Short mmCIF file of C-alpha atoms in Angstrom, two decimals:
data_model
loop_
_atom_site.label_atom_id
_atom_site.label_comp_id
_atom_site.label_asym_id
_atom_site.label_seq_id
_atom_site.Cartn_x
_atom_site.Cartn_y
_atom_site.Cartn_z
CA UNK A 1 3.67 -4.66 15.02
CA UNK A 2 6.59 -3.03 12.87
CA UNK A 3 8.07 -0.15 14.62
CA UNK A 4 10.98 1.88 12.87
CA UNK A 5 12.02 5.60 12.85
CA UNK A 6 9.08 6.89 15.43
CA UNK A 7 6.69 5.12 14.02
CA UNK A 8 4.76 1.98 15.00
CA UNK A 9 1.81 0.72 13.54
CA UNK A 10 0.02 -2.41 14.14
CA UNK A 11 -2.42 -4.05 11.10
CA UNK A 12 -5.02 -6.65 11.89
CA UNK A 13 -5.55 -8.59 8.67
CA UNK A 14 -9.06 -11.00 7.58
CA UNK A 15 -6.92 -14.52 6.41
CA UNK A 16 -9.62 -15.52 4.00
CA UNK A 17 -9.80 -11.97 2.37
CA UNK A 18 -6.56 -10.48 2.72
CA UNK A 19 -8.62 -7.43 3.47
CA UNK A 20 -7.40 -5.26 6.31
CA UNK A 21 -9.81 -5.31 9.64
CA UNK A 22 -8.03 -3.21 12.33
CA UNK A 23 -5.51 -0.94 12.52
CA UNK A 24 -3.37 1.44 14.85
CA UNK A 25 -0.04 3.61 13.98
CA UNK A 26 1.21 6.08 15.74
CA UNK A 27 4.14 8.99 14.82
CA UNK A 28 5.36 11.84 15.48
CA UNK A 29 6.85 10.66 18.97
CA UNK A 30 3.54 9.07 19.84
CA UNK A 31 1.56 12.15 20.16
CA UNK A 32 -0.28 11.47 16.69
CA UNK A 33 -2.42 8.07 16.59
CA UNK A 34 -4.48 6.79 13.27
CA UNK A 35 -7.08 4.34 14.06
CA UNK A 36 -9.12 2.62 11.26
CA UNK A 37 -11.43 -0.43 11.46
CA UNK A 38 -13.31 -1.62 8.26
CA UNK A 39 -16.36 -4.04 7.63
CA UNK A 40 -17.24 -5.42 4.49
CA UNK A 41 -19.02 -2.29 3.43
CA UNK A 42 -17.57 0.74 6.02
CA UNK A 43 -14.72 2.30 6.77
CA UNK A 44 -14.50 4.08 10.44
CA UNK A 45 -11.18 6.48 10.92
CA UNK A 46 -10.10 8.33 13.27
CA UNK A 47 -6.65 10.29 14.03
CA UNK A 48 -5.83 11.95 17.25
CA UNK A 49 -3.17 14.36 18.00
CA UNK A 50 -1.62 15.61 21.19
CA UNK A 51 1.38 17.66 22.04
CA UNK A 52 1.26 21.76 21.35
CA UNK A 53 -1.03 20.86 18.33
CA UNK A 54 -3.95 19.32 19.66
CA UNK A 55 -6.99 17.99 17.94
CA UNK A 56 -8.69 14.79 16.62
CA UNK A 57 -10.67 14.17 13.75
CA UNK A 58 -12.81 11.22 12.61
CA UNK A 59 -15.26 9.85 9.95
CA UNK A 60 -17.04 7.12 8.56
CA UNK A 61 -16.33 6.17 4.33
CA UNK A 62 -18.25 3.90 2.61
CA UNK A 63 -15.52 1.53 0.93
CA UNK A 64 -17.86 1.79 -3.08
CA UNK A 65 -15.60 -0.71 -4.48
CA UNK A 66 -16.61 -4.89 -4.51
CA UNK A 67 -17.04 -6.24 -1.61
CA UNK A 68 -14.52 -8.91 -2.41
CA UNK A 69 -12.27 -6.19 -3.77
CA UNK A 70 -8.38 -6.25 -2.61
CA UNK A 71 -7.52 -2.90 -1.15
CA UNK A 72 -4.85 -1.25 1.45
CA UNK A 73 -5.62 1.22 4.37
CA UNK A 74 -1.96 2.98 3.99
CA UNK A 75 -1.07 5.90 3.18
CA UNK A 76 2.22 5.05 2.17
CA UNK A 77 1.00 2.71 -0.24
CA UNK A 78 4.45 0.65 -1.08
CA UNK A 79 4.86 -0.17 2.24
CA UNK A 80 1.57 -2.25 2.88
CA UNK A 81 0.85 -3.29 -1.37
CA UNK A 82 3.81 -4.95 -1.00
CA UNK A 83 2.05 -7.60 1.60
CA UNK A 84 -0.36 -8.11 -1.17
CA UNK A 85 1.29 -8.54 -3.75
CA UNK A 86 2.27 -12.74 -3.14
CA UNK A 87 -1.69 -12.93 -3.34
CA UNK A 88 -2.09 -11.88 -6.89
CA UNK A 89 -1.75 -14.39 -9.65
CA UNK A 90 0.10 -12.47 -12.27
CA UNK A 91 0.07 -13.58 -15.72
CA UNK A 92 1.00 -12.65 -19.41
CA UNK A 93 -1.74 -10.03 -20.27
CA UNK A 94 -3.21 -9.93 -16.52
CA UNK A 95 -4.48 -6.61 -15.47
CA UNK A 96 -6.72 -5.67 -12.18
CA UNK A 97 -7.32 -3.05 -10.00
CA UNK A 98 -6.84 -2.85 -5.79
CA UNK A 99 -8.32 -0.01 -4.10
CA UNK A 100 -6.42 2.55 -1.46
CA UNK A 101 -8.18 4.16 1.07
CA UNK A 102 -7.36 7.73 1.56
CA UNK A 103 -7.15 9.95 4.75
CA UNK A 104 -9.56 12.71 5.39
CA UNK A 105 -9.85 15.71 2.62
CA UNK A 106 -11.21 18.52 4.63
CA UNK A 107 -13.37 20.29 2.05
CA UNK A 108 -14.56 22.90 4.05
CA UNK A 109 -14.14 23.86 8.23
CA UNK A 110 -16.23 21.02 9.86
CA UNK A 111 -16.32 18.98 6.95
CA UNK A 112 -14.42 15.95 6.50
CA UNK A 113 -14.86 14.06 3.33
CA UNK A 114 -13.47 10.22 2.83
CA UNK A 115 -12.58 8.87 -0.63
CA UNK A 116 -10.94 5.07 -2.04
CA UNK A 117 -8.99 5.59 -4.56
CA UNK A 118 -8.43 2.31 -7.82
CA UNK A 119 -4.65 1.16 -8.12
CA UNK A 120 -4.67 -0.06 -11.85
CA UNK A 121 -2.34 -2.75 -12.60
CA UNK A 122 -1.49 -4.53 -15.71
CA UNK A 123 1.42 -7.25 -16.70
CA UNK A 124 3.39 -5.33 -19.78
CA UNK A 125 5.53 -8.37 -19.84
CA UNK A 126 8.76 -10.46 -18.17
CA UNK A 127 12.24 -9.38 -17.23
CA UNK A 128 15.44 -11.36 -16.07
CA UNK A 129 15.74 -8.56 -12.66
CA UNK A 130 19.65 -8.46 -11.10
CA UNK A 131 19.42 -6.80 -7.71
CA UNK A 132 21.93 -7.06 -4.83
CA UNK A 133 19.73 -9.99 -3.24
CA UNK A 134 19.90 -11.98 -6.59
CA UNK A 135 18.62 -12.21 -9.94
CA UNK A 136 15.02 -12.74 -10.33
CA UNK A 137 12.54 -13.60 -13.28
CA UNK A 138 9.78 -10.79 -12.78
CA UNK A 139 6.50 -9.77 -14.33
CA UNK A 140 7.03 -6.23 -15.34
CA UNK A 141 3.83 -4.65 -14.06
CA UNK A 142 2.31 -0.88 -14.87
CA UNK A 143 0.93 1.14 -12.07
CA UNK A 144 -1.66 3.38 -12.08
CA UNK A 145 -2.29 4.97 -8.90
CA UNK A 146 -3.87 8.50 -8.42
CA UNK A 147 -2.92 8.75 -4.71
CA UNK A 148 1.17 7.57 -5.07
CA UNK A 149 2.38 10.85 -6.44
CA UNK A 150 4.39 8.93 -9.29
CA UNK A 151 3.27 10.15 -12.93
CA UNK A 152 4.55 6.49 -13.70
CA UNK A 153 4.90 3.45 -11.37
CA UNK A 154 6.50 0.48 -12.78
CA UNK A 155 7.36 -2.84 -10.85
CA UNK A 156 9.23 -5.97 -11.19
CA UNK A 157 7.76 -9.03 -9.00
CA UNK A 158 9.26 -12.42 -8.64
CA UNK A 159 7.38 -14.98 -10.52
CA UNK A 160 8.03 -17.44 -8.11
CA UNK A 161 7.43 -15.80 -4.69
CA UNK A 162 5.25 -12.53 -5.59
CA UNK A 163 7.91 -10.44 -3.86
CA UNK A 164 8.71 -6.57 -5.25
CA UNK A 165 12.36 -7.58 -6.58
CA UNK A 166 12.31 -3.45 -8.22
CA UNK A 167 10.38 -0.73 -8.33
CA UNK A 168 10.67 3.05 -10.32
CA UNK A 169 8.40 5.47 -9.58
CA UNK A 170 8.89 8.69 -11.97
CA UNK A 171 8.05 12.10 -12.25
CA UNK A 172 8.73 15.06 -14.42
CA UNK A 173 11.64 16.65 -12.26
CA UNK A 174 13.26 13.04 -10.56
CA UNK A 175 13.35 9.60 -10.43
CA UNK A 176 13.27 6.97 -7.68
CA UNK A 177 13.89 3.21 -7.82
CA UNK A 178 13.92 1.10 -5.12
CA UNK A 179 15.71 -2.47 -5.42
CA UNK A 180 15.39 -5.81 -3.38
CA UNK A 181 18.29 -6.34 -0.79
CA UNK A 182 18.64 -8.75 0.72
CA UNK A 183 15.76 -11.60 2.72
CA UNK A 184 15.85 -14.41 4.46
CA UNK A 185 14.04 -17.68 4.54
CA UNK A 186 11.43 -18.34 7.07
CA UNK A 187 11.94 -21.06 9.16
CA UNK A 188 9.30 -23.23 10.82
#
């Protein structure tokens, strides 16, 4: 469970797919709640919302990509992708695509339509990376995404580890990078 700012979200992963199962977050002081549970071919979703707005919706998606297809359940889709991203192989010329589930698009009163969403990625080569939590060699990756709101997406992962060492996501009026900090070592 990861709880910062108001928010708190818990994420039930499969270990042999790296496919998410189960999930729960809440925000907006508690009174808004997201629950999601997936099979190998479904998607269930439902969000509930208390307080002076009241009102819940839910729906069923059918997830159209491989069934042994990587994808992510969040809607803020650096925080979770980065989870993923140790359990792709990267390699010169490597390109693949994950999949993103999206919320509900209401496309009319009453109607709620669900929709998944292909993250395109592709290895456009290797960079020396010096961030304030060291220097890294990185696969320079391109990111296509049609749900991140970036017009370009471009991100440096360790070689060694799979971690996002950098990231830049641009758009016509601003840019915003995001840099590796600081981590420490797990111990057993």
């Amino acid at each position: 469970m990861v709880e910062t700012a108001g928010f708190a979200d818990t994420v039930y992963i499969d270990a042999a797919t790296l496919r998410p199962r189960y999930t729960v977050k809440y925000w907006n002081k508690h009174r808004s709640r997201l629950v999601e549970s997936f099979s190998s071919a479904r998607g269930f979703q439902s969000i509930t919302v208390t307080g002076p707005i009241k009102g819940s919706l839910s729906g069923v998606m059918e997830l159209t990509f491989p069934s042994d297809a990587l994808f992510t359940n969040d809607w803020l889709l650096e925080q979770e992708f980065r989870m993923l991203l140790p359990a792709i192989r990267f390699e010169r010329g490597w390109q693949g695509s994950l999949y993103q589930t999206g919320l509900f698009v209401r496309t009319k009163p009453g109607t709620i339509k669900l929709s998944a969403f292909p993250l395109n990625l592709r290895v456009t080569g290797t960079d020396r990376v010096l961030v304030p939590a060291g220097r890294f060699d990185c696969w320079r990756v391109e990111v296509e995404s049609y749900m991140s709101g970036a017009d370009a997406w471009t991100m440096w992962i360790s070689q060694d580890r799979g971690w996002l060492v950098k990231a830049e996501f641009r758009r016509s009026d601003y840019v915003r990078d995001e840099v590796l900090e600081s981590y420490e070592p797990l111990v057993h």
